[in-house]
Each structure stands twice: as structure tokens, then as C-alpha cells.
GROMACS .gro file of C-alpha atoms in nm:
model
  194
    1MET     CA    1   2.996   1.687   3.187
    2HIS     CA    2   2.731   1.685   3.453
    3ARG     CA    3   2.392   1.804   3.341
    4ARG     CA    4   2.062   1.779   3.516
    5ILE     CA    5   1.828   1.953   3.293
    6PHE     CA    6   1.479   1.868   3.403
    7VAL     CA    7   1.171   1.957   3.211
    8ALA     CA    8   1.135   2.292   3.371
    9ALA     CA    9   1.484   2.368   3.280
   10VAL     CA   10   1.377   2.378   2.951
   11ILE     CA   11   1.295   2.625   2.684
   12ALA     CA   12   1.317   2.874   2.399
   13SER     CA   13   1.492   3.119   2.199
   14THR     CA   14   1.479   3.463   2.054
   15LEU     CA   15   1.127   3.472   1.878
   16GLY     CA   16   1.316   3.412   1.561
   17MET     CA   17   1.393   3.758   1.487
   18ALA     CA   18   1.725   3.859   1.330
   19SER     CA   19   1.925   4.156   1.426
   20PRO     CA   20   1.925   4.430   1.187
   21GLY     CA   21   2.243   4.452   0.952
   22LEU     CA   22   2.282   4.074   0.937
   23GLY     CA   23   2.121   4.049   0.596
   24GLN     CA   24   1.795   3.906   0.744
   25SER     CA   25   1.476   4.101   0.797
   26SER     CA   26   1.251   4.044   1.087
   27PRO     CA   27   0.880   3.980   1.065
   28PRO     CA   28   0.675   4.292   1.182
   29ALA     CA   29   0.575   4.233   1.540
   30GLY     CA   30   0.464   4.468   1.809
   31PRO     CA   31   0.594   4.478   2.164
   32ALA     CA   32   0.399   4.141   2.236
   33GLY     CA   33   0.507   3.966   1.929
   34SER     CA   34   0.297   3.863   1.634
   35GLN     CA   35  -0.025   3.702   1.639
   36ALA     CA   36   0.123   3.363   1.493
   37GLN     CA   37   0.370   3.370   1.784
   38ARG     CA   38   0.091   3.408   2.039
   39ASP     CA   39  -0.124   3.151   1.875
   40ALA     CA   40   0.152   2.896   1.877
   41ILE     CA   41   0.246   2.970   2.247
   42ALA     CA   42  -0.128   2.951   2.350
   43ALA     CA   43  -0.120   2.599   2.224
   44LEU     CA   44   0.111   2.523   2.528
   45SER     CA   45  -0.133   2.660   2.782
   46PHE     CA   46  -0.187   2.309   2.918
   47MET     CA   47   0.164   2.341   3.088
   48ASP     CA   48   0.065   2.659   3.286
   49GLY     CA   49   0.028   2.663   3.660
   50GLU     CA   50   0.210   2.531   3.961
   51TRP     CA   51   0.329   2.167   3.975
   52ARG     CA   52   0.476   1.955   4.254
   53GLY     CA   53   0.599   1.602   4.284
   54THR     CA   54   0.924   1.413   4.245
   55ALA     CA   55   1.222   1.399   4.001
   56THR     CA   56   1.443   1.086   4.015
   57THR     CA   57   1.770   1.088   3.835
   58TYR     CA   58   1.964   0.769   3.751
   59GLY     CA   59   2.344   0.796   3.786
   60ARG     CA   60   2.636   0.577   3.860
   61GLU     CA   61   2.578   0.608   4.242
   62GLY     CA   62   2.219   0.487   4.187
   63PRO     CA   63   1.888   0.675   4.184
   64VAL     CA   64   1.848   1.013   4.365
   65THR     CA   65   1.503   1.160   4.411
   66LEU     CA   66   1.412   1.524   4.484
   67ILE     CA   67   1.099   1.707   4.552
   68GLN     CA   68   1.037   1.871   4.217
   69THR     CA   69   0.845   2.186   4.152
   70GLU     CA   70   0.759   2.365   3.824
   71ARG     CA   71   0.585   2.684   3.760
   72VAL     CA   72   0.491   2.791   3.393
   73GLY     CA   73   0.325   3.099   3.260
   74PRO     CA   74   0.307   3.329   2.962
   75LEU     CA   75   0.507   3.653   2.921
   76LEU     CA   76   0.551   3.932   2.676
   77GLY     CA   77   0.164   3.940   2.586
   78GLY     CA   78   0.154   3.567   2.541
   79SER     CA   79   0.416   3.537   2.280
   80VAL     CA   80   0.655   3.334   2.504
   81ARG     CA   81   0.612   3.066   2.788
   82VAL     CA   82   0.839   3.075   3.071
   83VAL     CA   83   0.926   2.768   3.289
   84GLU     CA   84   1.115   2.747   3.622
   85GLY     CA   85   1.195   2.411   3.781
   86ARG     CA   86   1.339   2.362   4.136
   87GLY     CA   87   1.457   2.038   4.282
   88TYR     CA   88   1.470   2.011   4.678
   89ALA     CA   89   1.632   1.776   4.906
   90GLU     CA   90   1.433   1.645   5.204
   91ASP     CA   91   1.579   1.932   5.418
   92GLY     CA   92   1.428   2.179   5.189
   93SER     CA   93   1.763   2.304   5.039
   94THR     CA   94   1.758   2.377   4.671
   95GLN     CA   95   1.958   2.116   4.479
   96PHE     CA   96   1.856   2.218   4.131
   97ASN     CA   97   1.714   2.526   3.964
   98ALA     CA   98   1.650   2.573   3.604
   99LEU     CA   99   1.479   2.843   3.383
  100GLY     CA  100   1.346   2.791   3.014
  101ILE     CA  101   1.180   3.011   2.764
  102ILE     CA  102   0.965   2.861   2.487
  103SER     CA  103   0.908   3.076   2.182
  104TRP     CA  104   0.776   3.037   1.819
  105ASP     CA  105   1.000   3.097   1.527
  106GLU     CA  106   0.775   3.208   1.234
  107ARG     CA  107   1.030   3.175   0.967
  108ALA     CA  108   1.123   2.825   1.063
  109GLY     CA  109   0.768   2.723   1.158
  110ALA     CA  110   0.902   2.569   1.474
  111TYR     CA  111   0.925   2.615   1.854
  112ARG     CA  112   1.249   2.746   2.011
  113PHE     CA  113   1.370   2.623   2.350
  114ARG     CA  114   1.620   2.828   2.540
  115ALA     CA  115   1.722   2.664   2.882
  116TYR     CA  116   1.957   2.765   3.165
  117ALA     CA  117   2.057   2.517   3.433
  118GLN     CA  118   2.360   2.417   3.645
  119GLY     CA  119   2.588   2.685   3.482
  120PHE     CA  120   2.485   2.563   3.125
  121SER     CA  121   2.261   2.714   2.877
  122GLY     CA  122   2.156   2.636   2.523
  123ASP     CA  123   1.894   2.621   2.246
  124TYR     CA  124   1.717   2.285   2.203
  125PRO     CA  125   1.488   2.123   1.973
  126PHE     CA  126   1.138   2.128   2.116
  127GLU     CA  127   0.799   2.008   1.967
  128ARG     CA  128   0.443   1.988   2.092
  129THR     CA  129   0.296   1.632   2.087
  130GLU     CA  130  -0.064   1.526   2.112
  131ASN     CA  131  -0.056   1.499   2.498
  132GLY     CA  132   0.252   1.694   2.583
  133PHE     CA  133   0.591   1.770   2.437
  134ARG     CA  134   0.932   1.634   2.365
  135TRP     CA  135   1.281   1.783   2.341
  136ARG     CA  136   1.647   1.680   2.357
  137THR     CA  137   1.991   1.805   2.450
  138PRO     CA  138   2.350   1.709   2.360
  139ALA     CA  139   2.523   1.479   2.629
  140GLY     CA  140   2.869   1.432   2.475
  141PRO     CA  141   3.006   1.317   2.155
  142ASN     CA  142   2.749   1.103   1.959
  143ALA     CA  143   2.503   1.114   2.260
  144GLU     CA  144   2.194   1.313   2.368
  145ILE     CA  145   1.922   1.297   2.624
  146ARG     CA  146   1.580   1.263   2.482
  147TYR     CA  147   1.287   1.386   2.699
  148GLU     CA  148   0.922   1.310   2.633
  149ALA     CA  149   0.646   1.452   2.855
  150THR     CA  150   0.273   1.370   2.891
  151ILE     CA  151   0.051   1.617   3.050
  152GLN     CA  152  -0.310   1.504   3.111
  153ASP     CA  153  -0.564   1.543   3.378
  154GLY     CA  154  -0.345   1.740   3.611
  155GLU     CA  155  -0.052   1.492   3.575
  156TRP     CA  156   0.281   1.567   3.432
  157HIS     CA  157   0.499   1.259   3.355
  158GLU     CA  158   0.837   1.328   3.185
  159VAL     CA  159   1.112   1.074   3.113
  160GLY     CA  160   1.455   1.136   2.984
  161HIS     CA  161   1.669   0.871   2.835
  162TYR     CA  162   2.040   0.893   2.773
  163VAL     CA  163   2.100   0.767   2.411
  164ALA     CA  164   2.452   0.711   2.285
  165GLU     CA  165   2.568   0.569   1.950
  166GLY     CA  166   2.610   0.180   1.979
  167GLN     CA  167   2.425   0.162   2.326
  168PRO     CA  168   2.082   0.082   2.422
  169PRO     CA  169   1.902   0.392   2.576
  170ARG     CA  170   1.900   0.400   2.953
  171PRO     CA  171   1.690   0.595   3.190
  172TYR     CA  172   1.832   0.938   3.289
  173VAL     CA  173   1.553   1.125   3.477
  174GLU     CA  174   1.180   1.079   3.553
  175LEU     CA  175   0.945   1.342   3.675
  176ARG     CA  176   0.606   1.269   3.816
  177LEU     CA  177   0.416   1.600   3.903
  178ARG     CA  178   0.062   1.693   3.996
  179ARG     CA  179  -0.081   2.043   3.923
  180VAL     CA  180  -0.139   2.214   4.252
  181GLY     CA  181  -0.282   2.547   4.135
  182ASP     CA  182  -0.286   2.855   3.902
  183THR     CA  183  -0.009   3.105   3.899
  184ASP     CA  184   0.020   3.478   3.781
  185TRP     CA  185   0.384   3.414   3.741
  186PRO     CA  186   0.582   3.550   3.549
  187GLY     CA  187   0.350   3.823   3.433
  188ALA     CA  188   0.249   3.958   3.781
  189GLY     CA  189   0.451   4.228   3.967
  190ALA     CA  190   0.575   4.456   3.683
  191VAL     CA  191   0.741   4.765   3.795
  192ALA     CA  192   0.495   5.055   3.821
  193THR     CA  193   0.514   5.351   3.590
  194ARG     CA  194   0.503   5.595   3.889
   0.00000   0.00000   0.00000
């Protein structure tokens, strides 16, 4: 199975709310989510903005480097954070595009990470670290890709390692991005009421 889920391709779930009739109750929340959700998502504001740099993947044919962009911003009153990543070839053609949504599950006391990329989607473990975040995705039987990102001083550095049972970890992808500006995406441009 071929997966190139870069950092931007990452993120989040359904705000931890169960559907009525499934024997679980949902926490009370308004249209913009609960205060706990907004507070947890606000702790990820260091990701916001537009980012540009490179993403290098390491495969059997050797390394491939793309021009990588990420844009990150809040939505739903700040109760989720949306991430879009794009990888471009030198000719400007899009070679990779991913969308992720990060949310906070109050009952579990944990972030949820829902990502869509390359025809795949899933919910992945995600946690904030002191200087960034980490997450992982399955990569076959007894294997996963573990990502760790550091975001400081306008620099986003993320490394993913392929980790399989009985094998040493090996590099899978590395992102080196620089923050290039603010963005009002995805919140801007809502449909007018009239």
C-alpha cells in the first residue's frame, strides 16, 4: 500500500460526540463546540498560517523532493483546526494533496486527528508536545509510520520514520518549512445569508 501522508495530511475526528440512540450521551455544546474544545484547539495556534519549504520522501527508488506548502487555521468557532498540505513538482504540478482536521475529545481527554490523502482516510493518534506534535499511522501488518514535528521561531521541521517489528526504524519523509505569513483560511469566505 502506497501512502504519502505528510504533516499537513493529518488530523482529527468528530469532536468526540456520539450519535443519539447509540447508548451514549454527548456533552452539551453550542454550534461552535464547548469551551474545553476551544481551549484545547487554541493550544495548537502555533501551527496557524501559511508555510512553504520542502518535503523529501525516501523510497526504494531513492529520495524524492517536492515543494511543500501547508496552510493551517481554526474553524467552527475555534473548536477544530484544519490543515491542508500540498506537494508540488518543479513544474508546478500538484503531486500530493492532503486535508486534516484536529479536534478535542472531552470524554477521552485527547486530541483526535482525521486525515484524507491519496485516496485514504483515517483517524490517527495525535498529541501536542512541548515544541510541536507527534502522530502515527498504520503502514501494514506490525508496522507504522511515526511522525514528530517541531515548530519554533517560524520553522516547521517534521520527520516520519517507518517502524516495523524486528527492523530498525528507517526514514520515510522529512519536511522543512518556513512560515511565510498569516491566513484567514478556512474561516474566510462563508456563504452570505442574503
